[in-house]
Structure formats: C-alpha cells, structure tokens
C-alpha positions as MATLAB code, in Angstrom:
seq = 'MTGKYYAHSGTKADRSDWQLLEDHHEACARLAKERATPLGLGAAAELAARFHDFGKYTPDFDRVLRGEKVEVTHSTAGARLLLDRVPKQMRLVAEALAYTILGHHAGLPDRRNASAACFEHRIKNDRDRISKDIIEAQRPDFEPAARELMARMRPAHAGFDFSVAIRMIFSCLVDADFRDTEGFYDKIENRQHDRAWPAFADILPDLTAAFDAHIASFSGEGRLNRLRREILSHVRAEAALAPGLFTLTVPTGGGKTLASMGFALDHAARHGHRRIIYAIPYTSIIEQTAGIFRRIFDDVVLEHHASIEEEKYGSEQRDRLRLAMEDWAAPIVVTTNVQLFESLFAARPSRCRKLHNITGSIIILDEAQCLPRKLLLPALRMLDTLATHYGCTIIFCTATQPAFDSKQLREWGLSLADRELAPDPAGLARELRRANIRRGGEMDDAALIDAMRGESQGLLIVNSRKHALALYQAARAEELEGIVHLTTRQYPTHRRRILDEVRRRLESREACRLIATSLIEAGVDVDFPVGWRAEAGLDSCVQAAGRINRENKRPVDKSTLTLFSAPEHKPQREIETLAEAMRSTAKNYNDLLSPEAIRDWFEEVYFKQSDERLGKKMVTDFLFTLGGTDFPFRRIADEFRMIETAMVPVIVAVEENAQHEIRRLSVPEISSGTLARALQGYTVQIPEKDRTLLIANGHASFHAKAQRGDQFCVLDNNRLYREDVGLMWEDAPYLGIELGII';
ca = [
     134.506   70.660  140.579;
     135.193   70.814  144.302;
     137.822   68.163  144.630;
     134.971   66.008  145.951;
     133.547   67.651  149.047;
     132.954   64.393  150.807;
     136.680   63.639  150.632;
     137.473   66.812  152.606;
     134.625   67.171  155.028;
     134.516   63.935  156.895;
     130.756   64.060  156.244;
     128.538   61.511  157.877;
     126.079   61.689  154.993;
     126.035   58.879  152.474;
     128.830   59.294  149.944;
     126.330   58.718  147.098;
     124.417   61.859  148.117;
     127.496   63.978  147.543;
     128.173   62.177  144.299;
     124.676   63.192  143.177;
     125.546   66.803  143.922;
     128.774   66.472  141.945;
     126.833   64.911  139.092;
     124.301   67.733  139.219;
     127.034   70.346  138.902;
     128.597   68.534  135.969;
     125.252   68.068  134.220;
     124.255   71.704  134.755;
     127.616   72.904  133.471;
     127.223   70.788  130.336;
     123.596   71.792  129.715;
     124.236   75.485  130.368;
     127.203   75.464  128.006;
     125.115   73.742  125.299;
     122.452   76.425  125.572;
     124.850   79.362  125.722;
     127.342   78.349  123.032;
     125.098   79.509  120.144;
     124.881   82.852  121.978;
     128.662   83.162  122.238;
     128.466   82.816  126.029;
     129.240   79.130  126.530;
     132.240   79.541  128.832;
     130.482   82.128  131.020;
     127.355   79.997  131.453;
     129.429   76.888  132.183;
     131.372   78.715  134.890;
     128.195   80.039  136.522;
     126.648   76.562  136.496;
     129.712   74.946  138.096;
     129.426   77.225  141.115;
     125.669   77.842  141.350;
     125.146   75.299  144.183;
     128.539   75.755  145.823;
     126.813   76.743  149.058;
     125.647   73.179  149.527;
     129.207   72.136  150.382;
     128.698   72.985  154.045;
     128.251   71.067  157.303;
     124.691   72.411  157.473;
     123.816   70.834  154.137;
     125.375   67.629  155.436;
     122.650   67.761  158.086;
     120.024   68.309  155.391;
     121.212   65.152  153.648;
     120.837   63.293  156.944;
     117.180   64.338  157.045;
     117.339   67.227  159.492;
     115.179   70.292  158.893;
     117.893   72.895  158.501;
     117.666   75.952  156.259;
     120.700   76.387  154.019;
     121.098   79.571  151.959;
     123.185   77.909  149.295;
     123.071   80.457  146.442;
     125.533   82.951  147.929;
     128.745   81.008  148.402;
     129.440   80.453  144.701;
     129.009   84.151  143.985;
     131.210   85.060  146.952;
     133.931   82.647  145.838;
     134.047   83.993  142.282;
     134.265   87.569  143.552;
     137.101   86.611  145.915;
     139.013   84.653  143.299;
     138.723   86.967  140.288;
     141.705   89.089  139.162;
     141.009   92.783  139.680;
     140.893   93.548  135.952;
     138.135   90.938  135.486;
     135.912   92.051  138.339;
     132.983   92.695  135.972;
     133.036   89.067  134.832;
     132.705   87.756  138.374;
     129.917   90.228  139.103;
     128.007   89.137  136.007;
     128.180   85.509  137.100;
     127.408   86.451  140.710;
     124.076   88.022  139.703;
     123.034   84.758  138.030;
     124.146   82.537  140.912;
     122.491   84.715  143.560;
     119.288   84.721  141.518;
     118.978   81.127  140.367;
     116.159   80.486  142.862;
     114.890   83.890  144.022;
     115.428   85.806  140.769;
     117.995   88.302  139.522;
     118.641   90.789  142.358;
     119.212   94.514  142.406;
     122.791   95.481  143.209;
     121.551   97.632  146.059;
     118.221   98.491  147.650;
     116.673   98.441  151.107;
     115.999   94.709  150.933;
     118.073   92.002  152.563;
     117.735   90.108  149.275;
     119.852   92.563  147.283;
     123.280   91.693  145.885;
     125.241   93.897  148.298;
     123.530   92.664  151.451;
     123.795   88.991  150.589;
     127.464   89.164  149.640;
     128.406   91.102  152.784;
     126.402   88.791  155.020;
     127.434   85.496  153.475;
     126.626   82.855  156.079;
     127.623   79.812  154.029;
     130.288   78.001  156.047;
     132.554   76.191  153.628;
     135.840   74.766  154.801;
     138.925   76.738  153.846;
     140.663   73.843  152.109;
     137.746   73.383  149.710;
     137.687   77.089  148.893;
     141.443   77.131  148.354;
     141.130   74.207  145.915;
     139.039   76.285  143.491;
     140.860   77.933  140.588;
     138.182   79.195  138.201;
     139.394   80.293  134.761;
     137.821   83.690  134.027;
     139.556   84.540  130.774;
     137.258   82.673  128.306;
     134.173   84.164  129.978;
     135.765   87.622  129.914;
     136.396   87.417  126.163;
     132.795   86.374  125.568;
     131.277   89.114  127.701;
     133.458   91.875  126.261;
     132.391   90.799  122.756;
     128.762   91.391  123.789;
     129.266   95.086  124.648;
     129.266   98.210  122.500;
     130.961  101.278  123.996;
     127.899  103.480  123.495;
     125.525  100.919  125.041;
     127.847   99.047  127.389;
     125.672   98.969  130.516;
     122.521   97.784  128.807;
     124.376   95.286  126.578;
     126.128   93.844  129.642;
     122.807   93.501  131.476;
     121.342   91.550  128.551;
     124.361   89.223  128.516;
     123.756   88.553  132.220;
     120.102   87.780  131.458;
     121.150   85.311  128.750;
     123.618   83.520  131.039;
     120.915   83.444  133.717;
     118.453   81.884  131.266;
     120.904   79.136  130.323;
     121.765   78.464  133.971;
     118.216   78.242  135.320;
     116.995   76.176  132.369;
     119.891   73.748  132.846;
     119.144   73.582  136.583;
     115.416   72.989  135.976;
     116.029   70.372  133.323;
     118.602   68.328  135.228;
     116.485   68.386  138.394;
     113.405   67.415  136.409;
     115.323   64.548  134.794;
     116.468   63.282  138.194;
     112.916   63.094  139.556;
     111.572   61.688  136.307;
     114.032   58.823  136.704;
     113.036   58.216  140.333;
     109.302   58.348  139.556;
     109.639   56.467  136.260;
     107.927   59.156  134.192;
     108.653   60.890  130.930;
     108.006   64.415  129.722;
     107.185   65.043  126.090;
     109.599   67.772  125.013;
     110.191   66.312  121.585;
     109.840   69.426  119.445;
     111.511   68.824  116.093;
     114.551   70.937  115.282;
     113.502   73.945  113.209;
     116.269   73.419  110.637;
     115.190   69.801  110.101;
     111.573   70.646  109.325;
     112.076   73.997  107.605;
     111.776   72.498  104.075;
     108.484   70.863  105.090;
     107.202   74.099  106.640;
     108.040   76.009  103.479;
     106.346   73.374  101.314;
     103.229   73.528  103.490;
     103.211   77.324  103.248;
     103.591   77.233   99.448;
     100.731   74.710   99.192;
      98.530   76.958  101.328;
      99.271   79.975   99.122;
      98.612   77.938   95.971;
      95.175   76.969   97.297;
      93.966   80.561   96.969;
      92.258   81.277   93.680;
      90.788   84.356   92.067;
      92.043   86.962   89.666;
      90.561   90.060   91.269;
      92.550   93.206   91.887;
      92.953   92.465   95.602;
      94.236   88.921   95.058;
      96.669   90.203   92.432;
      98.020   92.802   94.841;
      98.407   90.267   97.635;
     100.388   87.951   95.354;
     102.634   90.812   94.243;
     103.268   91.866   97.835;
     104.070   88.319   98.925;
     106.384   87.722   95.981;
     108.260   90.982   96.544;
     108.640   90.417  100.283;
     109.937   86.863   99.858;
     112.448   88.062   97.272;
     114.039   90.208  100.019;
     114.862   87.155  102.163;
     118.518   87.149  101.100;
     119.122   90.492  102.836;
     121.393   90.359  105.868;
     119.671   89.661  109.200;
     118.711   92.635  111.328;
     115.824   95.071  111.622;
     113.126   95.409  108.945;
     109.827   97.207  108.452;
     106.873   95.730  106.599;
     104.301   98.418  105.849;
     101.157   96.956  104.274;
      97.621   98.403  104.596;
      94.766   96.363  106.035;
      93.759   93.651  103.587;
      97.138   93.425  101.892;
      98.035   90.053  103.420;
     100.863   91.191  105.700;
     100.408   88.237  108.088;
     101.185   85.677  105.397;
     103.754   87.922  103.711;
     105.731   88.259  106.951;
     105.624   84.493  107.530;
     106.734   83.793  103.957;
     109.697   86.120  104.413;
     110.547   84.523  107.769;
     110.650   81.002  106.319;
     112.855   82.002  103.379;
     115.066   84.257  105.524;
     115.599   81.446  108.055;
     116.568   79.042  105.260;
     119.183   81.546  104.063;
     120.635   82.521  107.421;
     120.066   79.628  109.813;
     117.618   81.130  112.296;
     116.391   78.751  115.008;
     112.666   79.543  115.211;
     109.968   82.084  114.344;
     108.253   84.119  117.082;
     105.095   85.986  116.076;
     104.120   88.587  118.701;
     100.692   90.244  118.763;
      99.503   93.089  121.028;
      95.931   91.847  121.471;
      94.711   88.567  122.921;
      91.524   89.199  120.927;
      93.288   88.261  117.681;
      96.055   85.922  118.818;
      93.868   82.811  118.662;
      92.809   83.737  115.133;
      96.424   84.151  113.995;
      97.600   81.001  115.778;
      94.721   79.133  114.142;
      95.839   80.255  110.675;
      99.394   79.070  111.291;
      98.237   75.813  112.872;
      96.134   75.012  109.814;
      99.201   75.561  107.632;
     101.920   74.010  109.810;
      99.982   71.532  111.952;
     101.273   70.821  115.470;
     104.629   72.637  115.524;
     102.957   75.914  116.567;
     103.025   76.913  120.244;
     100.316   79.375  121.256;
     101.287   81.157  124.488;
      99.160   83.830  126.121;
      97.428   84.388  129.428;
      93.942   83.325  128.337;
      94.832   79.981  126.749;
      92.472   77.285  128.001;
      94.563   74.274  128.996;
      91.456   72.255  129.819;
      90.561   71.860  126.130;
      93.648   69.666  125.727;
      94.175   66.079  126.861;
      96.431   65.423  129.845;
      99.485   64.564  127.713;
      98.904   67.600  125.507;
      98.514   69.821  128.586;
     101.826   68.592  129.950;
     103.580   69.298  126.666;
     101.927   72.713  126.429;
     103.002   73.659  129.949;
     106.573   72.597  129.343;
     106.703   74.407  126.003;
     105.458   77.642  127.559;
     108.355   77.445  130.020;
     111.151   77.404  127.458;
     109.707   78.323  124.011;
     111.565   75.480  122.296;
     108.817   75.095  119.673;
     109.677   75.845  116.017;
     106.942   78.503  115.739;
     105.723   80.507  118.745;
     102.648   82.751  118.575;
     102.474   84.940  121.648;
     101.584   88.378  122.978;
     103.784   91.437  123.305;
     103.263   91.139  127.056;
     104.717   87.614  127.189;
     107.633   88.499  124.893;
     108.779   91.824  126.326;
     107.997   91.242  129.989;
     110.008   88.006  129.773;
     112.945   89.892  128.242;
     112.907   92.310  131.191;
     111.920   89.791  133.868;
     113.888   88.795  136.970;
     112.094   85.579  137.978;
     113.757   82.297  136.881;
     110.512   80.790  135.581;
     109.955   83.763  133.274;
     113.585   84.098  132.202;
     114.398   80.513  131.299;
     113.040   80.989  127.761;
     115.366   83.893  126.889;
     118.148   81.806  125.368;
     115.568   80.308  122.990;
     114.537   83.786  121.817;
     118.046   84.327  120.497;
     118.620   83.320  116.896;
     114.910   83.837  116.182;
     112.977   85.780  113.605;
     110.648   87.981  115.654;
     107.628   89.384  113.842;
     105.958   92.243  115.718;
     102.412   92.511  114.407;
     100.796   95.941  114.848;
     104.208   97.326  115.821;
     102.738  100.762  116.495;
     101.167   99.342  119.666;
     104.416   99.228  121.648;
     103.571  101.375  124.709;
     105.218  104.782  124.496;
     106.148  104.742  128.193;
     108.292  101.649  127.488;
     109.384  102.519  123.969;
     113.079  103.195  124.533;
     113.847  100.048  126.567;
     111.798   97.923  124.141;
     113.648   99.322  121.108;
     117.027   99.017  122.791;
     116.300   95.384  123.661;
     115.301   94.608  120.054;
     118.428   96.352  118.784;
     120.593   94.307  121.184;
     118.938   91.050  120.129;
     119.621   91.886  116.487;
     123.194   93.084  117.069;
     124.505   90.431  119.454;
     122.113   87.483  119.431;
     121.378   86.692  115.805;
     117.760   87.864  115.732;
     115.910   89.375  112.800;
     113.099   91.750  113.808;
     110.196   92.685  111.515;
     108.072   95.709  112.471;
     104.851   94.719  110.745;
     101.920   97.182  110.522;
      99.724   99.370  108.337;
     100.730  102.424  110.404;
     104.508  102.205  110.609;
     105.939  104.107  113.587;
     108.865  106.427  112.921;
     111.314  104.360  114.934;
     114.183  105.744  112.837;
     113.111  109.358  113.300;
     115.590  111.982  114.450;
     114.045  111.871  117.923;
     114.874  108.167  118.325;
     117.921  107.761  116.104;
     120.339  108.088  118.997;
     118.817  104.917  120.457;
     120.557  102.876  117.809;
     117.893  101.436  115.506;
     119.159  101.119  111.936;
     116.151  100.908  109.620;
     117.417  102.777  106.556;
     116.427  100.997  103.345;
     115.067   98.011  105.261;
     111.436   98.230  104.111;
     110.229   94.872  102.782;
     106.993   95.985  101.091;
     106.956   97.324   97.526;
     106.105  101.056   97.506;
     104.128  101.493  100.762;
     102.690  104.831   99.575;
     101.436  103.233   96.352;
      99.954  100.301   98.286;
      98.155  102.726  100.598;
      96.505  104.325   97.576;
      95.633  101.047   95.855;
      94.303   99.345   98.999;
      92.361  102.346  100.265;
      88.871  101.352  101.392;
      87.740  104.422  103.312;
      88.375  108.127  103.815;
      88.854  110.217  106.926;
      87.148  113.589  107.212;
      87.094  116.185  109.999;
      83.687  116.793  111.553;
      84.522  119.425  114.164;
      82.578  119.558  117.429;
      79.673  117.123  117.810;
      77.719  116.801  121.032;
      75.790  113.657  121.935;
      72.582  114.878  120.305;
      74.434  115.577  117.036;
      76.023  112.131  117.122;
      72.687  110.416  117.619;
      71.191  112.439  114.766;
      74.094  111.408  112.542;
      73.580  107.752  113.407;
      69.861  108.064  112.739;
      70.697  108.953  109.143;
      72.483  105.615  108.585;
      70.937  102.189  109.126;
      74.403  100.778  109.805;
      77.166  102.763  111.472;
      80.018  102.537  113.968;
      80.574  105.164  116.675;
      83.807  104.979  118.740;
      84.494  107.171  121.774;
      87.381  107.446  124.230;
      85.810  106.231  127.475;
      83.280  103.657  128.571;
      81.491  106.400  130.531;
      80.863  108.315  127.297;
      79.897  105.115  125.467;
      77.339  104.279  128.161;
      75.851  107.789  128.112;
      75.480  107.678  124.317;
      73.925  104.226  124.411;
      71.393  105.257  127.040;
      70.541  108.430  125.085;
      70.128  106.432  121.856;
      67.861  103.937  123.614;
      65.780  106.824  124.957;
      65.464  108.083  121.362;
      64.357  104.558  120.350;
      67.089  104.337  117.739;
      66.668  101.026  115.928;
      69.401   98.367  116.027;
      71.470  100.073  118.716;
      74.256   97.901  120.203;
      76.707   98.656  122.996;
      80.236   97.178  123.173;
      82.434   97.967  126.157;
      84.894   96.476  128.622;
      82.042   96.558  131.140;
      81.112   93.296  129.425;
      83.251   90.210  130.007;
      85.198   88.957  126.947;
      83.050   85.892  126.234;
      79.962   88.112  126.209;
      81.674   90.603  123.895;
      82.477   87.838  121.423;
      78.790   86.921  121.253;
      77.849   90.557  120.725;
      80.330   90.834  117.855;
      78.986   87.655  116.281;
      75.517   89.206  116.354;
      76.869   92.481  114.921;
      78.473   90.598  112.022;
      75.229   88.727  111.385;
      73.253   91.965  111.257;
      75.788   93.612  108.957;
      75.776   90.642  106.608;
      71.958   90.473  106.487;
      71.721   94.291  106.097;
      69.637   94.708  109.229;
      69.801   97.899  111.262;
      73.039   97.882  113.262;
      74.302  100.972  115.043;
      77.246  100.062  117.270;
      78.497  102.356  120.048;
      81.885  101.187  121.299;
      85.120  102.144  122.980;
      88.506  101.757  121.302;
      88.478   98.005  121.984;
      86.708   97.590  118.607;
      89.936   98.756  116.945;
      91.981   95.894  118.380;
      92.041   93.760  115.246;
      88.285   93.118  115.358;
      86.965   92.009  111.973;
      83.799   94.047  111.284;
      82.710   95.876  108.134;
      80.586   99.031  108.546;
      79.653  101.376  105.701;
      80.381  104.555  107.744;
      81.706  105.538  111.137;
      82.460  108.319  113.608;
      85.526  108.479  115.855;
      86.196  110.811  118.776;
      89.514  112.560  118.211;
      92.509  110.624  119.510;
      95.919  109.587  118.255;
      96.184  109.221  114.474;
      97.176  105.573  114.894;
      93.837  104.889  116.619;
      91.936  106.839  113.961;
      93.582  104.835  111.183;
      92.709  101.610  113.005;
      89.109  102.801  113.297;
      89.064  103.532  109.552;
      90.050   99.887  109.060;
      86.553   98.884  110.303;
      84.922  100.911  107.514;
      84.361   99.153  104.160;
      86.759   96.481  105.382;
      85.623   93.971  102.745;
      85.843   96.603   99.975;
      82.252   95.978   98.857;
      81.274   99.661   98.652;
      82.517  102.747   96.803;
      85.508  104.225   98.625;
      84.252  107.803   98.251;
      81.088  106.932  100.202;
      82.910  104.997  102.944;
      83.833  107.671  105.464;
      85.116  107.864  109.013;
      84.277  111.239  110.549;
      86.547  112.542  113.302;
      84.877  114.750  115.899;
      85.643  116.437  119.180;
      83.236  115.824  122.067;
      82.844  119.054  124.087;
      80.763  117.314  126.752;
      83.329  114.554  127.319;
      86.915  115.793  127.510;
      89.419  112.953  127.030;
      92.222  112.092  129.421;
      95.281  114.280  129.094;
      97.332  111.583  127.349;
      94.677  111.069  124.671;
      94.258  114.826  124.262;
      98.027  115.169  123.680;
      97.865  112.561  120.921;
      94.795  114.263  119.443;
      96.621  117.611  119.420;
      99.424  116.014  117.410;
      96.809  114.592  115.022;
      95.234  118.022  114.534;
      98.681  119.491  113.913;
      99.389  116.825  111.284;
      96.023  117.465  109.632;
      97.092  121.046  108.899;
      99.761  119.705  106.531;
      97.990  116.711  104.975;
      94.608  116.421  103.326;
      94.944  112.633  103.455;
      95.460  111.431  107.005;
      95.679  107.829  105.787;
      98.844  108.425  103.781;
     102.100  106.860  105.118;
     103.693  110.323  105.055;
     101.036  111.763  107.361;
     101.282  108.799  109.703;
     105.062  109.098  109.903;
     104.885  112.840  110.598;
     102.331  112.240  113.346;
     104.587  109.685  115.038;
     107.549  112.051  114.763;
     105.585  114.848  116.415;
     104.425  112.529  119.198;
     107.990  111.387  119.906;
     109.266  114.969  119.715;
     106.766  116.098  122.353;
     107.627  113.222  124.685;
     110.656  113.591  126.916;
     113.107  110.710  127.006;
     112.019  110.087  130.577;
     108.388  109.605  129.488;
     109.562  107.136  126.849;
     111.218  104.939  129.488;
     114.808  106.173  129.253;
     115.704  105.244  132.849;
     115.014  101.575  132.195;
     117.942  101.711  129.757;
     120.351  104.105  131.431;
     119.959  102.802  134.995;
     122.228   99.845  134.192;
     125.368  101.621  135.394;
     129.041  100.897  135.736;
     130.600  102.484  138.817;
     134.083  102.603  140.296;
     133.078   99.593  142.357;
     131.783   97.560  139.412;
     128.133   97.316  138.376;
     124.969   98.903  139.707;
     122.240   96.927  137.960;
     118.611   97.124  139.258;
     117.256   93.922  137.696;
     114.354   93.466  140.086;
     113.246   97.098  140.043;
     113.252   97.193  136.242;
     111.249   93.958  136.141;
     108.652   95.539  138.437;
     108.511   98.739  136.376;
     108.379   97.144  132.931;
     104.654   96.437  132.707;
     103.065   96.658  129.266;
      99.581   96.686  130.777;
      99.554   98.992  133.772;
      96.185   99.604  135.316;
      94.635  100.594  138.586;
      91.773   98.234  137.748;
      91.133   94.925  139.508;
      89.199   91.859  138.300;
      85.679   90.773  139.157;
      84.458   87.425  137.825;
      80.910   87.437  136.472;
      79.484   83.918  136.673;
      76.113   84.292  134.985;
      76.882   81.493  132.521;
      77.069   77.780  133.317;
      80.675   77.484  132.091;
      81.784   80.178  134.510;
      79.772   78.654  137.342;
      81.442   75.309  136.656;
      84.903   76.900  136.989;
      83.836   78.686  140.191;
      82.863   75.330  141.716;
      86.309   74.002  140.809;
      87.948   76.683  142.953;
      87.417   74.391  145.948;
      89.345   71.527  144.306;
      92.930   71.879  145.603;
      94.425   69.645  142.894;
      93.545   72.199  140.190;
      96.142   74.937  139.980;
      95.145   78.564  140.446;
      96.845   79.378  137.140;
      94.646   76.925  135.258;
      91.518   78.318  136.894;
      92.556   81.936  136.321;
      93.012   81.255  132.608;
      89.678   79.456  132.380;
      87.894   82.347  134.136;
      89.603   85.160  132.258;
      86.874   85.158  129.632;
      84.308   85.934  132.346;
      86.210   88.760  134.064;
      85.524   92.498  134.102;
      88.155   94.999  135.259;
      86.815   97.744  137.527;
      88.356  100.451  139.794;
      89.715   98.966  143.020;
      87.694  101.334  145.231;
      84.513  100.179  143.525;
      85.377   96.514  144.019;
      85.961   97.251  147.690;
      82.479   98.787  147.805;
      80.958   95.745  146.078;
      82.515   93.471  148.698;
      81.527   95.727  151.604;
      77.920   95.796  150.389;
      77.750   92.017  149.992;
      77.587   92.058  146.186;
      80.913   90.253  145.664;
      83.343   88.106  147.641;
      86.584   86.175  147.366;
      85.560   82.590  146.697;
      87.613   79.705  148.099;
      89.546   82.269  150.131;
      91.024   79.639  152.414;
      92.722   77.833  149.523;
      93.216   80.644  147.012;
      93.499   83.817  149.086;
      92.332   87.140  147.613;
      92.691   85.895  144.051;
      89.194   85.128  142.778;
      86.689   87.909  143.456;
      83.291   86.758  142.193;
      80.182   88.867  141.648;
      77.538   87.360  143.949;
      74.724   89.715  142.982;
      74.128   89.095  139.280;
      71.494   91.852  139.215;
      74.414   94.244  138.767;
      75.256   92.675  135.406;
      72.993   93.675  132.526;
      72.905   91.971  129.157;
      72.960   95.239  127.221;
      75.558   97.296  129.119;
      77.520   94.857  131.279;
      78.567   95.341  134.897;
      76.970   98.405  136.513;
      79.070   98.563  139.667;
      77.912  102.152  140.224;
      74.513  100.723  141.243;
      76.053   98.880  144.221;
      75.397  101.584  146.885;
      71.753  101.869  145.826;
      71.252   98.103  145.851;
      72.975   97.893  149.224;
      70.334  100.190  150.694;
      67.539   98.348  148.908;
      68.674   94.982  150.259;
      69.122   96.329  153.773;
      72.875   95.739  153.780;
      73.908   99.343  154.452;
];
C-alpha cells in the first residue's frame, strides 16, 4: 500500500520486518473486506484496514524494529492522511474511517471532550513523522466507500445510521486485525485455535430436522399440548413473511420459546440469515434456555453471559469458548440483553469485534418488556437500524407485549403493524389463563401475615428487601409455619438451594409461605396456589401472576394474585409512577391480564415519560455539523448501562467451593475474569458506603490486593451472613464494638 516503506526510508531495520508490516496490511484489508461485504461496507472496511497502521511507517518505528524501547503512537497517521487526502464533498467518509483507525487499539473516541484521547486533540497534535514522499504516494479511492456509506443512511435518522455504519466498519477492522495478529503468533509458536464453527447455512437442514424430532417426541392430547401445537404450527407458517420486526405474544405456558426457535429456523431457510441470537434479560434463566437448545442442537450453541463457569470445561473447550465469546461466530448464540445491547453501543475493540456477526441474524428478544425504559429509545432505534440496513429479523417475544408501536413511540421508526406471529393473542390469553388478579386495597404488615396464615402455601412479593426482611421477621415472631425468605441479601447459589427446597415443599404439599422481592418474577419456575403482590408496574404484576397455578393443576377461579398497597412501606418514586399507571388502567379494565389492558398500561407509561427519560440523547447526540461529525462514541458507551446500580459486590465464602476460588486469587496464572465468573454465584451486592464500613470495621477486605487490586472484596466475618436472611451488613457497627475494633 505504501510503495514499500523500506524502499523510501533507507531504514536500517531488516527488510523482512517491513515486509511483515506490508503483509499485515494486505491481510487485514482482505479480512476486513470479507467481513464487511455482506454488510454492504466492503470497500469502506478495506480502506480503513489499509491505513490503520500507517503510523508505523516512521523512523521511530524503525527503532522499535531494531529493539529499542520507543513509544510510537501509530493509530493517528492513517486517519490524518485520509482527512488530508479526501475531496471536500467526501469529508464525512474520511471522518468515518478516521474514527475506526484512531480507535483500533484504544476504542472509538469522542469527536471532542476534555481528554487528550479525543478525535480532535489527536488529529491536531499528530506526532507521527512520516516522510513526505511516502505520504504523497498515497492516492486512496474514496468513491466506493462513499456510495456504501450513503446507502446506509436515512434522511430522518442520518446521524444515528451513520454512527452504526462506523461501528460496523470498526468491528470488521478490529476483528481482522486481531485475527491476522493471532495467526502470525500461532505460526511462530506452532499452535492452533479451534474456531471451526460450521457455517449456519450448511447445517440448517440438520438443525431443522433435530428441532422437528424434538417436537415429535412430545406426546399427550391434553388441551395445553393441543394449544402449544397449534401455536407452533401457526408461527412457523409465518416464516415466509419478509424479514424485519415481529411480535410474538404468547402467555406463560404456551411454548413461546420453542415457537420462536421454530420460526427462526424456517425464516432463516427462506431468507438466508446467518445465525440465530436468543437474548434473555435474566441470567437466572439463561442456563435453562441454553440447556434446552443444547439438548436439541448439540454443540453448535454458544452460551455467553457473565456468570458462565469456564472451569467446568476442558482446556480445549475453554479456548474455543473464549474465542467464540469474542466474535459470536457460532450458529446459535444464547446470551443476555446486557451482552447484546452493551456490545452494540460499546466503544472498546474487544466488545465491538462481534458486531459484524450480529448482522444478518435473527434476534429473538425473550421477555421483551424488560428493556430498560431509560434506554428504550436508543435500543429500539438500534434494532430498527439492524433490521433496515443489516439484514436482521427481530422478534419481540413475551406474554406482556410492550406497545412499541404506540403513538408515543411511532416517530422512532418501528414498523410493527400486522407483524404479530401468534394466532389471536387475546384468545390465547383467555384459553391459557391460570390465575386472576384482584385488587386488595391497603394492607399493612399485620394484615399480610394474617392473610398468609389462612393459606398453607402462598407467595408474598414486595418492592424492597427492607420490607421483605421486616415481614419475614414479623412472621417468624408470629411463629408462622413454613415461612421462607428469598432476597438478594442471599448470594445466587444460596438462592438456588432455597428455591429447590421451596419446589420440594410445594410438590409434597408441605407448609410453604414464601416472602420475596421481585427477583422471584425473573423467570423463576414455582407454582403457588395463591399470592399477594405489592402494587408496582402492571408488567411486574402479570409476571407475579405467572407464579400462581403455573402448572394449571388447580381451578382458575381459586388461583388469585391479590394486589395491595403497603402504607408502612412507600415504594421508590419510579415504582410508584408505574403503580399509578396500573391503577389508572384498572379503572378501565376488569381483567388486568388481558392484552388490551397490558397495552394500554404500556402506552400510559410511555406517555408519562419524557423523551429524555427514555434515552433520547443517546440517539440524537450523533450530530452532523458544518465541520463534519460530532459523534460521542465513548460517552454513549459509558452511559448505555442496562444494569446501573450504586451497589458494590461482597463475596461470601461460607461454602467450600467459594473458599477454593478465594485461595486461587493468589495464583497469578488464573485470569481475574475467570475468577470473577466463578465467584459471581457467591456475591451479594450492597451499598458502597456499607461496604466501606465493613472494611473499616475489619469484617471484609480486598483479598490478593497486590495482584488483583480492589477487585475481590471478601467477607471475613461470616457471622454477618445468616442462613435464613443472608448478609446483614447493618450489624457491622454493632459487631465492630463487640469485637473491640471500633
């Protein structure tokens, strides 16, 4: 590309070193073009790749090749050259490529901010010293890239569409750079990486056959099985519809997981999609869903989420798993909403390199109503852009379908008219009804305990762990039989054991009165005869109703979820706002479980939220100015957090497995990421000020601080963790006095 730098520079470095650099540029250009061509961005990605390491053609890098310790900022010169060489009318093209070149190591930059790492500062202070004759020899052809980029922009959404195109080029560039570099060192070290995922199109007939065999293995002629077969058949018959956005509205128990997968397989066969991505909001159910698909499809399923335990795999399997999580090249990916959406809005190369493999996918969003409202507009705009420009089909899959095509959101571009895949959602809601919702008015703690006393098995859900703890302690004082407490005060592994015991008691008809926070609604499979739910959003109330008569073994008219307000425990303002909308909806509908009521509730919630509170600025802040672009990639990446909390982790190592992982913190060969995932199941999130107090009082400390820094805070005083209620960090000041620490 450079007219061979070594021919111009009179370099003293070995000529073969410069040939390697030339080869790297050629390989990256080829690989980036291969990845971007299916996206319609092949020429743009190739051009970015040819100039991404242009800053290495300097005398200083010559010194690096001779073994001197010299720092070379090599990712500016290529961007600077393209900006200097571009015709004025194609300035936007050069800027798009400049973002990707500047960011191929440090991450996509902001156009301007106070940092020296921003686009403006780096371009103005370009220190890469490249000889003039080499620069003059470059004649990049911008026209093919310009045609591609302009085809990826709609006038009404130009800024955001252009930003997504930059992200896609960036993904292709950094993946090509990673892969060629990896291949070079693999050759030197005589090693091989197992990346041999089969092509989705090649195995699609086998996947479909395996799915059909799995469906055929189900027997039974009951009403529920008949309905599930009808739903599946109807949904699969819609596979010929043009790719785009769909809803799939099926009540709990209707088989929407398998129905959505059946549609995806048939739809991909019709339209040539490249993979299936199944995104789930809760890590508590992702392993269950991934397990179902793995039993059907064997080893072509990639499970990617933060709590995956790499240690349960062999070394070769771990290597393949790690590589697959980098680029999502697997035929079927089961992941979390956090992994999917935060990657789509990320700036870091390691997080972004999978984006080009998301294109051309069928993306199934399970429990679609769980998209955070504060990020709703950027999330919907991203999905719309993927469907419009990048060949994706999106399925919003849930029992409580959000009104994403409501008048409040219609201007954001989602086209969902007549794109419902399920047959008669309102009729299905009636036929698959298992419980009823009734209004109970005000109920204080004493009234709630009296109500639970009247039922040997019952579920009580409240809005805060403080309220749950107070109710549990009051019920214990009343000697209520079979009382169980479930809360995020308990670490996840402990909660799973509690739920196993709850299911055992329910099955054996023993006394079981569970007091829980909303975490029980997160896809947890339990079946109570009755329940009570503190007023909240209607979506949460419907999810709570899904834990009542879940197995449909009882009369529907006796299976009731009672909604109540708790005068002694006012909810947070956000929850109260959602509850107000629920009460408003209840004035117009006797049946709060009907799809019509759910839709009206969502519409009212969106109507009451300003565009700013729905995340509008994350869409509209991608601006075109008289000077070109003003894109804040890094700021948006920092702001787009699906789980935003002021809480911090404390590891509770009361079990041998956790203690084993704590001992491994001192082994430097084990990565912190591997250890963090292994310890996630033993972690409790608490307020930061309370963790500071635990540490100050000697109840917790950062283990292996020298090697790991302030990453692994471990509870040292296990007296603060109780089997029935979990971590009682509020007791720390008292215990500090008792132990003579303060």
